[in-house]
Amino acid sequence: MAEKAALSEKSRIPIDAPPSYEATTQSLRPQNAPRPRGPLPLDLPALNLLKGKRIILASASPRRKQLLAQVGLHNLEVIPSNTPEDLPKSLSPFEYVLQTASQKALAVYQQEINNEVRGEPALIIAADTVVVSHQGEILEKPRNEKEHISTLKMLRDQQTHKVYTAVAAMTPLESAKAPGYALETCVEETVVKFDKEVTDELILAYVRTREGVDKAGGYGIQGIGAILVARIEGSFDNVVGLPIRPTLKLIEKVMRKAEDEDLLGDDIEELEEIE
């Protein structure tokens, strides 16, 4: 009887593995049905003005490029600024990032404005991000593993720190009016609180992932570094390296200035013709 029961039990066990979720989804979709597409691009005057034009991101950060793609700026030229980030740390964090981002944008503008092959850029976007300790110390990217570990331990022990990102948006103007370009800037601040229960062992393990090597403060909140963070107050994108909503506002503002300048230029030409 026991043998028969075992055989009966075996007959109820499926021989083939269950279908995967992907296979199930594919089987439900008709063969000729169009594949789902992403959202349509934002239909905004400033972004429409930039279609087919040269847009430069003055930063090598792939995270900033990804964030700009979210608002429809996909065909970006990446030309990192070679401006040294050596301003005195005695500046306030606000002034430090603002001046650095502005200098980056200006350096790339001067480099590319007379580019005979590609033409002048329609828009240049630059940014700078720093982490500021609870004691007010401006923290850049870690220079070595020892500094990386000590920085993260300090941020954990102090628990609360701030992240500042400055964004500069620049566009050339048609007129010869000095300085020849329009520049708009903003600075965003986010408060970040580390988990006080993060262990030295976890910090060491995180440092050795190498994820935070190229990031201000030594961690990436959008990646594995999220395990260090308890909560934030403010913009998540700002901690990643580019506050996307304020950046879009800057783009709209600076492109409006360029458009107004073009209209003003047309009016002046008409008046000259009348005279």
Short mmCIF file of C-alpha atoms in Angstrom, two decimals:
data_model
loop_
_atom_site.label_atom_id
_atom_site.label_comp_id
_atom_site.label_asym_id
_atom_site.label_seq_id
_atom_site.Cartn_x
_atom_site.Cartn_y
_atom_site.Cartn_z
CA MET A 1 0.00 0.00 0.00
CA ALA A 2 2.82 2.36 0.88
CA GLU A 3 4.42 1.65 -2.53
CA LYS A 4 1.13 2.40 -4.32
CA ALA A 5 0.74 5.65 -2.36
CA ALA A 6 4.24 6.70 -3.36
CA LEU A 7 3.49 5.99 -7.02
CA SER A 8 0.25 7.94 -6.76
CA GLU A 9 2.12 10.89 -5.18
CA LYS A 10 4.73 10.82 -7.98
CA SER A 11 1.99 10.98 -10.61
CA ARG A 12 0.82 14.30 -9.14
CA ILE A 13 4.31 15.93 -9.35
CA PRO A 14 4.69 17.94 -12.61
CA ILE A 15 7.49 16.64 -14.80
CA ASP A 16 8.16 19.95 -16.60
CA ALA A 17 9.38 23.07 -14.82
CA PRO A 18 6.74 25.81 -14.35
CA PRO A 19 6.77 28.58 -16.96
CA SER A 20 8.74 31.73 -16.22
CA TYR A 21 6.99 35.06 -15.75
CA GLU A 22 8.59 36.28 -18.98
CA ALA A 23 7.34 33.28 -20.93
CA THR A 24 3.84 33.78 -19.54
CA THR A 25 3.82 37.45 -20.56
CA GLN A 26 5.04 36.64 -24.05
CA SER A 27 2.42 33.93 -24.55
CA LEU A 28 -0.38 36.35 -23.63
CA ARG A 29 0.70 38.93 -26.22
CA PRO A 30 -0.55 38.36 -29.79
CA GLN A 31 2.29 37.62 -32.21
CA ASN A 32 1.72 40.68 -34.38
CA ALA A 33 0.91 43.09 -31.55
CA PRO A 34 3.25 46.12 -31.27
CA ARG A 35 5.68 46.04 -28.40
CA PRO A 36 4.95 48.48 -25.57
CA ARG A 37 6.80 51.79 -25.97
CA GLY A 38 8.12 54.23 -23.43
CA PRO A 39 6.41 57.51 -22.52
CA LEU A 40 6.18 60.25 -25.12
CA PRO A 41 8.73 63.10 -24.78
CA LEU A 42 7.83 66.25 -22.88
CA ASP A 43 6.23 68.79 -25.19
CA LEU A 44 7.77 72.00 -23.84
CA PRO A 45 8.77 75.10 -25.87
CA ALA A 46 12.33 75.16 -24.47
CA LEU A 47 12.94 71.49 -25.27
CA ASN A 48 11.34 71.88 -28.70
CA LEU A 49 13.75 74.75 -29.46
CA LEU A 50 16.64 72.41 -28.77
CA LYS A 51 15.58 69.63 -31.13
CA GLY A 52 18.30 68.86 -33.63
CA LYS A 53 20.68 71.34 -32.01
CA ARG A 54 24.00 70.86 -30.29
CA ILE A 55 23.66 70.31 -26.54
CA ILE A 56 26.75 69.81 -24.38
CA LEU A 57 26.96 68.25 -20.94
CA ALA A 58 30.15 69.61 -19.38
CA SER A 59 30.48 66.56 -17.14
CA ALA A 60 31.69 62.98 -17.51
CA SER A 61 29.10 61.75 -15.00
CA PRO A 62 26.92 59.00 -16.53
CA ARG A 63 24.38 59.65 -13.77
CA ARG A 64 23.85 63.25 -14.90
CA LYS A 65 23.49 62.09 -18.50
CA GLN A 66 20.85 59.54 -17.46
CA LEU A 67 18.90 62.14 -15.48
CA LEU A 68 18.85 64.56 -18.43
CA ALA A 69 17.63 61.74 -20.68
CA GLN A 70 14.58 61.49 -18.41
CA VAL A 71 13.37 64.89 -19.63
CA GLY A 72 14.11 64.08 -23.28
CA LEU A 73 17.69 65.33 -23.71
CA HIS A 74 19.11 62.14 -25.23
CA ASN A 75 21.56 63.33 -27.88
CA LEU A 76 24.00 65.02 -25.55
CA GLU A 77 27.62 65.65 -26.35
CA VAL A 78 29.73 64.90 -23.31
CA ILE A 79 32.65 67.33 -23.08
CA PRO A 80 34.00 67.36 -19.52
CA SER A 81 35.44 70.65 -18.37
CA ASN A 82 39.17 70.65 -17.65
CA THR A 83 38.73 73.41 -15.07
CA PRO A 84 40.63 72.50 -11.88
CA GLU A 85 38.33 72.21 -8.87
CA ASP A 86 40.67 74.07 -6.57
CA LEU A 87 38.63 76.91 -5.11
CA PRO A 88 39.41 77.66 -1.45
CA LYS A 89 37.41 75.54 0.97
CA SER A 90 36.97 78.68 3.06
CA LEU A 91 34.11 79.61 0.71
CA SER A 92 30.62 78.69 1.83
CA PRO A 93 29.39 75.42 0.28
CA PHE A 94 26.81 77.45 -1.68
CA GLU A 95 29.46 79.72 -3.21
CA TYR A 96 31.92 76.86 -3.73
CA VAL A 97 29.62 74.74 -5.91
CA LEU A 98 28.10 77.77 -7.65
CA GLN A 99 31.47 79.17 -8.73
CA THR A 100 32.77 75.74 -9.75
CA ALA A 101 29.73 74.89 -11.91
CA SER A 102 29.81 78.34 -13.54
CA GLN A 103 33.52 78.03 -14.31
CA LYS A 104 32.96 74.59 -15.88
CA ALA A 105 30.22 75.92 -18.15
CA LEU A 106 32.28 78.97 -19.16
CA ALA A 107 35.39 76.88 -19.92
CA VAL A 108 33.47 74.59 -22.30
CA TYR A 109 31.68 77.59 -23.86
CA GLN A 110 35.00 79.28 -24.65
CA GLN A 111 36.38 76.01 -26.01
CA GLU A 112 33.41 75.25 -28.30
CA ILE A 113 31.86 78.58 -29.29
CA ASN A 114 34.02 78.85 -32.43
CA ASN A 115 34.00 75.17 -33.36
CA GLU A 116 33.99 75.33 -37.17
CA VAL A 117 33.28 71.64 -37.63
CA ARG A 118 30.35 71.11 -35.26
CA GLY A 119 29.13 74.69 -34.95
CA GLU A 120 28.38 76.62 -31.78
CA PRO A 121 26.42 74.83 -29.04
CA ALA A 122 22.79 75.76 -28.42
CA LEU A 123 23.05 74.84 -24.73
CA ILE A 124 25.76 73.94 -22.24
CA ILE A 125 24.90 72.32 -18.92
CA ALA A 126 27.46 72.05 -16.12
CA ALA A 127 27.12 70.93 -12.51
CA ASP A 128 29.13 70.46 -9.36
CA THR A 129 28.23 68.42 -6.28
CA VAL A 130 29.83 68.42 -2.84
CA VAL A 131 29.05 66.71 0.43
CA VAL A 132 29.35 68.88 3.53
CA SER A 133 29.91 67.28 6.92
CA HIS A 134 27.90 68.18 10.01
CA GLN A 135 30.86 70.33 11.05
CA GLY A 136 30.80 72.26 7.74
CA GLU A 137 33.78 70.57 6.03
CA ILE A 138 33.47 70.36 2.23
CA LEU A 139 34.12 66.78 1.10
CA GLU A 140 35.14 65.92 -2.46
CA LYS A 141 35.78 62.49 -3.98
CA PRO A 142 37.99 60.22 -1.84
CA ARG A 143 41.64 60.15 -2.93
CA ASN A 144 42.45 56.68 -1.63
CA GLU A 145 40.94 53.75 0.27
CA LYS A 146 42.07 54.97 3.68
CA GLU A 147 40.46 58.38 3.15
CA HIS A 148 37.36 56.70 1.73
CA ILE A 149 36.88 54.59 4.87
CA SER A 150 37.51 57.47 7.26
CA THR A 151 35.08 59.73 5.36
CA LEU A 152 32.24 57.21 5.56
CA LYS A 153 32.94 56.52 9.25
CA MET A 154 32.79 60.26 9.93
CA LEU A 155 29.48 60.61 8.05
CA ARG A 156 28.06 57.69 10.02
CA ASP A 157 29.24 59.00 13.38
CA GLN A 158 27.95 62.51 12.67
CA GLN A 159 24.78 60.94 11.21
CA THR A 160 23.58 64.08 9.41
CA HIS A 161 25.30 65.84 6.51
CA LYS A 162 24.27 67.97 3.54
CA VAL A 163 24.64 67.60 -0.22
CA TYR A 164 24.87 70.69 -2.41
CA THR A 165 24.62 70.64 -6.20
CA ALA A 166 24.99 73.72 -8.36
CA VAL A 167 23.78 73.69 -11.97
CA ALA A 168 24.76 76.19 -14.66
CA ALA A 169 22.90 76.46 -17.98
CA MET A 170 24.44 78.61 -20.71
CA THR A 171 23.41 79.54 -24.26
CA PRO A 172 25.06 81.87 -26.80
CA LEU A 173 23.20 85.04 -27.79
CA GLU A 174 22.83 86.18 -31.39
CA SER A 175 23.71 89.78 -30.60
CA ALA A 176 27.21 91.00 -29.86
CA LYS A 177 26.00 92.32 -26.54
CA ALA A 178 28.56 91.50 -23.83
CA PRO A 179 29.26 88.90 -22.59
CA GLY A 180 27.71 87.15 -25.62
CA TYR A 181 25.86 84.49 -23.69
CA ALA A 182 23.03 84.00 -21.23
CA LEU A 183 23.80 82.16 -18.00
CA GLU A 184 21.37 80.86 -15.39
CA THR A 185 22.37 79.04 -12.20
CA CYS A 186 20.83 77.42 -9.15
CA VAL A 187 21.98 75.58 -6.02
CA GLU A 188 20.02 72.81 -4.31
CA GLU A 189 20.53 71.45 -0.80
CA THR A 190 19.53 68.02 0.55
CA VAL A 191 19.97 66.75 4.10
CA VAL A 192 21.13 63.12 4.34
CA LYS A 193 21.08 61.04 7.50
CA PHE A 194 23.27 57.93 7.71
CA ASP A 195 22.13 54.88 9.69
CA LYS A 196 23.95 54.99 13.03
CA GLU A 197 23.99 51.17 13.15
CA VAL A 198 26.17 50.86 10.04
CA THR A 199 29.17 48.79 11.12
CA ASP A 200 32.83 49.27 10.28
CA GLU A 201 32.64 45.90 8.54
CA LEU A 202 29.83 47.13 6.27
CA ILE A 203 31.72 50.34 5.48
CA LEU A 204 34.82 48.35 4.51
CA ALA A 205 32.75 45.99 2.37
CA TYR A 206 31.11 48.95 0.64
CA VAL A 207 34.41 50.76 0.03
CA ARG A 208 35.79 47.62 -1.62
CA THR A 209 32.92 47.55 -4.11
CA ARG A 210 34.61 50.69 -5.54
CA GLU A 211 31.21 52.20 -6.27
CA GLY A 212 31.87 55.39 -4.32
CA VAL A 213 35.36 56.13 -5.67
CA ASP A 214 34.17 58.75 -8.19
CA LYS A 215 31.50 60.33 -6.00
CA ALA A 216 31.57 63.31 -3.64
CA GLY A 217 31.43 61.99 -0.08
CA GLY A 218 32.40 58.51 -1.25
CA TYR A 219 28.96 56.92 -1.70
CA GLY A 220 26.27 56.55 -4.35
CA ILE A 221 22.75 56.78 -2.95
CA GLN A 222 21.29 55.44 -6.21
CA GLY A 223 23.30 52.23 -5.93
CA ILE A 224 24.68 49.97 -3.21
CA GLY A 225 25.41 53.07 -1.13
CA ALA A 226 21.71 53.23 -0.25
CA ILE A 227 22.45 50.66 2.48
CA LEU A 228 24.27 53.40 4.42
CA VAL A 229 21.39 55.90 4.37
CA ALA A 230 18.52 56.04 6.84
CA ARG A 231 16.59 58.93 5.24
CA ILE A 232 16.88 62.19 3.31
CA GLU A 233 15.17 65.57 3.41
CA GLY A 234 14.99 67.14 -0.02
CA SER A 235 15.66 66.05 -3.59
CA PHE A 236 16.94 62.53 -4.22
CA ASP A 237 18.23 63.57 -7.67
CA ASN A 238 20.27 66.28 -5.99
CA VAL A 239 22.21 63.65 -4.02
CA VAL A 240 22.72 61.65 -7.22
CA GLY A 241 24.31 64.73 -8.79
CA LEU A 242 21.68 66.71 -10.73
CA PRO A 243 18.37 68.06 -9.34
CA ILE A 244 16.31 67.44 -12.43
CA ARG A 245 13.31 69.73 -11.79
CA PRO A 246 15.43 72.85 -11.02
CA THR A 247 17.63 71.97 -14.02
CA LEU A 248 14.61 71.91 -16.33
CA LYS A 249 13.56 75.31 -14.93
CA LEU A 250 17.04 76.69 -15.74
CA ILE A 251 16.88 75.35 -19.28
CA GLU A 252 13.47 76.97 -19.79
CA LYS A 253 14.71 80.27 -18.36
CA VAL A 254 17.93 80.48 -20.36
CA MET A 255 16.27 79.42 -23.63
CA ARG A 256 13.58 82.06 -23.06
CA LYS A 257 16.33 84.67 -22.74
CA ALA A 258 17.88 83.51 -26.00
CA GLU A 259 14.50 83.59 -27.74
CA ASP A 260 13.76 87.10 -26.41
CA GLU A 261 17.18 88.22 -27.63
CA ASP A 262 16.43 86.86 -31.11
CA LEU A 263 13.09 88.69 -31.22
CA LEU A 264 14.74 91.90 -30.01
CA GLY A 265 17.38 91.53 -32.69
CA ASP A 266 14.71 91.16 -35.38
CA ASP A 267 12.94 94.32 -34.14
CA ILE A 268 16.20 96.30 -34.27
CA GLU A 269 16.85 95.14 -37.84
CA GLU A 270 13.35 96.21 -38.88
CA LEU A 271 13.85 99.65 -37.33
CA GLU A 272 17.18 100.06 -39.12
CA GLU A 273 15.50 99.20 -42.44
CA ILE A 274 12.74 101.77 -41.81
CA GLU A 275 15.32 104.47 -41.06
#
